[in-house]
Amino acid sequence: GDSVTQMEGPVTLSEEACLTINCTYTATGYPSLFWYVQYPGEGLQLLLKATKADDKGSNKGFEATYRKETTSFHLEKGSVQVSDSAVYFCALSGATNKLIFGTGTLLAVQP
Amino acid sequence: GAGVSQTPSNKVTEKGKYVELRCDPISGHTALYWYRQSLGQGPEFLIYFQGTGAADDSGLPNDRFFAVRPEGSVSTLKIQRTERGDSAVYLCASSLAGGISYEQYFGPGTRLTVT
């Protein structure tokens, strides 16, 4: 069945460092891909999405490109801030409406 | 406006007891989803409602789990004969309509602990 694999954390970075969180997927057909973020004490929020191959989703300085050839959707940011500290989840949605999530990656940004 | 709300925020129950978890979706959202998130894992899909009907209940782990949405708004997830393995955070999400074009908005979750 469909699945998502993302890099394990925690990832600890200094402020202004570059971030990459890897995500790969297995799916039949052409899924939509998402990154969700969960800030401390808050609920899951959609960060960005891409609905077809080569699409780039972006929001709040984060970007991810839908790569069909490598079945990947890696999350990147050029300069992280302390306020970016959160758990990041990669997810896909295939033929049905349900979201299939990865296990999450904890990002801790130190000042 | 008001987001998705879930009650209670925390529930502790003894093994074998029955529990009900409530979800109030965003007003006007016709699609409603339940997910379960165990410690250190991502959320796992349980059930999806479109209106009053369960359009996809393939994620319910067994027949102890049941969910209803009788008027197409509030939903209740019901768990019978709870087991310690049911301990998790139960998340509810709603979207304006079904389909992957519509963003799912998540509630804060109900943390269920079965002792």
Coordinates of N, CA and C in Angstrom, one line a residue, chain B:
Chain B
G1 N -12.2 32.8 12.7 CA -13.4 32.0 13.1 C -12.9 30.8 13.9
A2 N -13.9 30.0 14.4 CA -13.6 28.9 15.3 C -13.0 27.8 14.4
G3 N -12.0 27.1 15.0 CA -11.4 26.0 14.3 C -12.1 24.7 14.7
V4 N -11.5 23.6 14.4 CA -12.0 22.3 14.9 C -11.7 22.1 16.4
S5 N -12.8 21.7 17.1 CA -12.6 21.5 18.5 C -12.9 20.1 18.9
Q6 N -12.2 19.6 19.9 CA -12.3 18.2 20.3 C -12.5 18.2 21.8
T7 N -13.4 17.3 22.3 CA -13.5 17.2 23.7 C -13.7 15.7 24.1
P8 N -13.2 15.3 25.3 CA -12.3 16.1 26.1 C -10.9 16.2 25.6
S9 N -10.1 17.0 26.2 CA -8.7 17.2 25.7 C -7.9 16.0 26.2
N10 N -8.3 15.5 27.4 CA -7.6 14.3 28.0 C -8.7 13.4 28.5
K11 N -8.4 12.1 28.4 CA -9.4 11.1 28.9 C -8.5 9.9 29.5
V12 N -8.7 9.6 30.8 CA -8.1 8.5 31.3 C -9.2 7.5 31.7
T13 N -9.0 6.2 31.2 CA -10.1 5.2 31.5 C -9.4 3.9 31.8
E14 N -10.2 3.0 32.5 CA -9.6 1.7 32.8 C -9.9 0.8 31.7
K15 N -9.0 -0.2 31.6 CA -9.1 -1.3 30.6 C -10.5 -1.9 30.7
G16 N -11.1 -2.1 29.5 CA -12.4 -2.7 29.5 C -13.6 -1.7 29.4
K17 N -13.3 -0.4 29.7 CA -14.4 0.5 29.8 C -14.7 1.1 28.3
Y18 N -15.8 1.7 28.2 CA -16.3 2.3 27.0 C -16.0 3.8 27.0
V19 N -15.5 4.4 25.9 CA -15.3 5.8 25.9 C -15.9 6.4 24.6
E20 N -16.2 7.7 24.7 CA -16.7 8.5 23.5 C -15.8 9.7 23.4
L21 N -15.4 10.0 22.2 CA -14.6 11.2 21.9 C -15.4 12.0 20.9
R22 N -15.4 13.3 21.2 CA -16.3 14.2 20.4 C -15.4 15.2 19.5
C23 N -16.0 15.4 18.3 CA -15.3 16.4 17.4 C -16.3 17.3 16.8
D24 N -16.0 18.6 17.0 CA -16.9 19.7 16.4 C -16.1 20.3 15.2
P25 N -16.5 20.0 14.0 CA -15.7 20.5 12.8 C -16.0 22.0 12.6
I26 N -15.3 22.6 11.7 CA -15.5 24.0 11.3 C -16.9 24.0 10.6
S27 N -17.6 25.1 11.0 CA -19.0 25.2 10.5 C -19.0 25.2 8.9
G28 N -19.8 24.4 8.4 CA -19.9 24.4 6.9 C -19.1 23.3 6.2
H29 N -18.2 22.7 7.0 CA -17.3 21.7 6.4 C -18.1 20.4 6.3
T30 N -18.1 19.8 5.1 CA -18.9 18.6 4.9 C -18.1 17.3 5.1
A31 N -16.8 17.4 5.0 CA -15.9 16.3 5.2 C -15.3 16.3 6.6
L32 N -15.2 15.1 7.2 CA -14.7 15.0 8.5 C -13.9 13.7 8.6
Y33 N -12.7 13.8 9.2 CA -11.8 12.7 9.3 C -11.3 12.4 10.8
W34 N -11.1 11.2 11.1 CA -10.5 10.8 12.4 C -9.2 10.1 12.1
Y35 N -8.2 10.5 12.9 CA -6.9 9.9 12.8 C -6.5 9.5 14.3
R36 N -5.5 8.6 14.3 CA -5.0 8.2 15.6 C -3.4 8.3 15.6
Q37 N -2.9 9.0 16.6 CA -1.4 9.2 16.6 C -0.8 8.6 17.9
S38 N -0.1 7.5 17.7 CA 0.6 6.9 18.8 C 1.9 7.6 19.0
L39 N 2.5 7.4 20.2 CA 3.7 8.2 20.6 C 4.9 7.9 19.6
G40 N 5.4 9.0 19.1 CA 6.6 8.8 18.2 C 6.2 8.5 16.8
Q41 N 4.9 8.5 16.5 CA 4.5 8.1 15.1 C 3.7 9.2 14.5
G42 N 3.5 9.1 13.2 CA 2.6 10.0 12.5 C 1.2 9.6 12.7
P43 N 0.3 10.5 12.4 CA -1.2 10.2 12.5 C -1.5 9.0 11.5
E44 N -2.4 8.1 11.9 CA -2.9 7.1 11.1 C -4.4 7.3 10.9
F45 N -4.8 7.1 9.6 CA -6.2 7.3 9.3 C -7.1 6.3 9.9
L46 N -8.2 6.7 10.4 CA -9.2 5.8 10.9 C -10.5 5.7 10.0
I47 N -11.1 6.9 9.8 CA -12.4 6.9 9.1 C -12.6 8.3 8.5
Y48 N -13.4 8.4 7.4 CA -13.7 9.6 6.7 C -15.2 9.7 6.5
F49 N -15.8 10.8 6.9 CA -17.2 11.0 6.6 C -17.4 12.1 5.6
Q50 N -18.3 11.8 4.7 CA -18.8 12.9 3.8 C -20.3 13.1 4.1
G51 N -20.6 14.2 4.7 CA -21.9 14.4 5.3 C -22.2 13.5 6.4
T52 N -23.3 12.8 6.4 CA -23.6 11.9 7.5 C -23.1 10.5 7.3
G53 N -22.6 10.1 6.1 CA -22.2 8.8 5.9 C -20.7 8.6 5.9
A54 N -20.3 7.4 6.4 CA -18.9 7.0 6.4 C -18.5 6.6 5.0
A55 N -17.7 7.4 4.3 CA -17.3 7.1 3.0 C -16.1 6.1 2.9
D56 N -15.4 6.1 4.0 CA -14.2 5.2 4.1 C -13.9 4.9 5.5
D57 N -14.1 3.7 5.9 CA -13.8 3.3 7.3 C -12.7 2.2 7.4
S58 N -11.9 2.2 6.3 CA -10.9 1.2 6.2 C -9.8 1.2 7.3
G59 N -9.7 2.3 8.0 CA -8.7 2.4 9.0 C -9.1 2.0 10.4
L60 N -10.3 1.8 10.6 CA -10.8 1.3 11.9 C -10.1 0.0 12.2
P61 N -9.4 -0.1 13.4 CA -8.6 -1.3 13.6 C -9.4 -2.6 13.8
N62 N -10.5 -2.5 14.4 CA -11.4 -3.7 14.7 C -12.8 -3.2 15.1
D63 N -13.6 -4.2 15.4 CA -15.1 -3.8 15.6 C -15.3 -3.2 16.9
R64 N -14.3 -2.9 17.7 CA -14.5 -2.2 19.0 C -14.6 -0.7 18.7
F65 N -14.2 -0.3 17.5 CA -14.1 1.1 17.2 C -15.3 1.4 16.2
F66 N -16.0 2.5 16.5 CA -17.2 2.9 15.7 C -17.3 4.4 15.8
A67 N -17.7 5.0 14.7 CA -17.9 6.5 14.7 C -19.2 6.8 14.0
V68 N -19.8 7.9 14.5 CA -21.1 8.4 13.9 C -21.0 9.9 13.6
R69 N -21.8 10.3 12.7 CA -22.0 11.8 12.4 C -23.4 12.0 12.0
P70 N -24.4 11.8 12.9 CA -25.8 11.7 12.6 C -26.4 12.9 11.8
E71 N -25.9 14.1 12.1 CA -26.5 15.3 11.5 C -25.5 16.0 10.5
G72 N -24.4 15.3 10.2 CA -23.5 15.9 9.2 C -22.6 16.9 9.8
S73 N -22.6 17.1 11.1 CA -21.7 18.1 11.7 C -20.8 17.4 12.8
V74 N -21.3 17.4 14.0 CA -20.5 16.8 15.1 C -20.4 15.3 14.9
S75 N -19.2 14.8 15.2 CA -18.9 13.4 15.1 C -18.5 12.9 16.5
T76 N -18.8 11.6 16.7 CA -18.4 10.9 18.0 C -17.7 9.7 17.6
L77 N -16.5 9.5 18.1 CA -15.7 8.2 18.0 C -15.9 7.4 19.2
K78 N -16.4 6.2 19.1 CA -16.7 5.4 20.2 C -15.8 4.1 20.3
I79 N -15.3 3.9 21.4 CA -14.4 2.7 21.6 C -15.0 1.9 22.7
Q80 N -15.2 0.6 22.4 CA -15.8 -0.3 23.4 C -14.6 -1.2 23.9
R81 N -14.8 -1.6 25.2 CA -13.9 -2.6 25.8 C -12.4 -2.1 25.5
T82 N -12.1 -0.9 26.0 CA -10.8 -0.4 25.7 C -9.7 -1.3 26.2
E83 N -8.6 -1.2 25.4 CA -7.4 -1.9 25.7 C -6.2 -0.9 25.9
R84 N -5.2 -1.3 26.6 CA -4.0 -0.4 26.8 C -3.4 0.0 25.5
G85 N -3.5 -0.8 24.5 CA -3.0 -0.5 23.1 C -3.8 0.6 22.4
D86 N -4.9 1.0 23.0 CA -5.7 2.0 22.4 C -5.2 3.4 22.8
S87 N -4.3 3.4 23.8 CA -3.8 4.7 24.3 C -3.1 5.4 23.1
A88 N -3.5 6.7 22.9 CA -3.0 7.5 21.8 C -3.6 8.8 21.8
V89 N -3.2 9.7 20.9 CA -3.9 11.0 20.7 C -4.8 10.8 19.5
Y90 N -6.1 11.0 19.7 CA -7.1 10.9 18.6 C -7.3 12.3 18.0
L91 N -7.1 12.4 16.7 CA -7.2 13.7 16.0 C -8.4 13.7 15.1
C92 N -9.0 14.8 15.0 CA -10.1 15.0 14.1 C -9.7 16.1 13.2
A93 N -10.1 16.0 11.9 CA -9.9 17.0 10.9 C -11.2 17.2 10.1
S94 N -11.3 18.4 9.6 CA -12.5 18.7 8.7 C -12.0 19.5 7.5
S95 N -12.7 19.3 6.4 CA -12.4 20.1 5.2 C -13.7 20.5 4.5
L96 N -13.6 21.6 3.7 CA -14.8 22.1 3.1 C -15.6 21.1 2.4
A97 N -14.9 20.2 1.7 CA -15.5 19.2 0.9 C -14.6 18.0 0.9
G98 N -15.0 16.9 0.3 CA -14.1 15.8 0.1 C -13.2 16.0 -1.1
G99 N -12.2 15.3 -1.2 CA -11.3 15.5 -2.3 C -10.0 16.1 -1.9
I100 N -8.9 15.7 -2.6 CA -7.6 16.1 -2.2 C -7.3 17.6 -2.5
S101 N -8.2 18.3 -3.1 CA -8.0 19.7 -3.4 C -8.3 20.6 -2.1
Y102 N -9.0 20.0 -1.2 CA -9.4 20.7 0.0 C -8.6 20.4 1.2
E103 N -8.1 21.5 1.8 CA -7.2 21.3 3.0 C -7.9 20.8 4.1
Q104 N -7.3 19.8 4.8 CA -7.8 19.3 6.1 C -7.3 20.2 7.2
Y105 N -8.2 20.6 8.1 CA -7.9 21.4 9.3 C -8.0 20.5 10.5
F106 N -6.9 20.5 11.3 CA -6.9 19.5 12.4 C -7.3 20.2 13.7
G107 N -7.9 19.4 14.6 CA -8.2 19.9 15.9 C -7.0 19.6 16.8
P108 N -7.1 19.9 18.1 CA -5.9 19.8 19.0 C -5.8 18.3 19.5
G109 N -6.8 17.5 19.3 CA -6.7 16.1 19.7 C -7.2 15.8 21.1
T110 N -7.6 14.6 21.3 CA -7.9 14.0 22.6 C -6.9 13.0 22.9
R111 N -6.2 13.2 24.1 CA -5.2 12.2 24.5 C -5.9 11.2 25.4
L112 N -6.0 9.9 24.9 CA -6.6 8.8 25.6 C -5.6 8.0 26.2
T113 N -5.8 7.7 27.5 CA -4.9 6.8 28.3 C -5.7 5.7 28.9
V114 N -5.4 4.5 28.6 CA -6.1 3.4 29.1 C -5.2 2.7 30.1
T115 N -5.6 2.6 31.4 CA -4.8 2.1 32.4 C -5.1 0.6 32.7

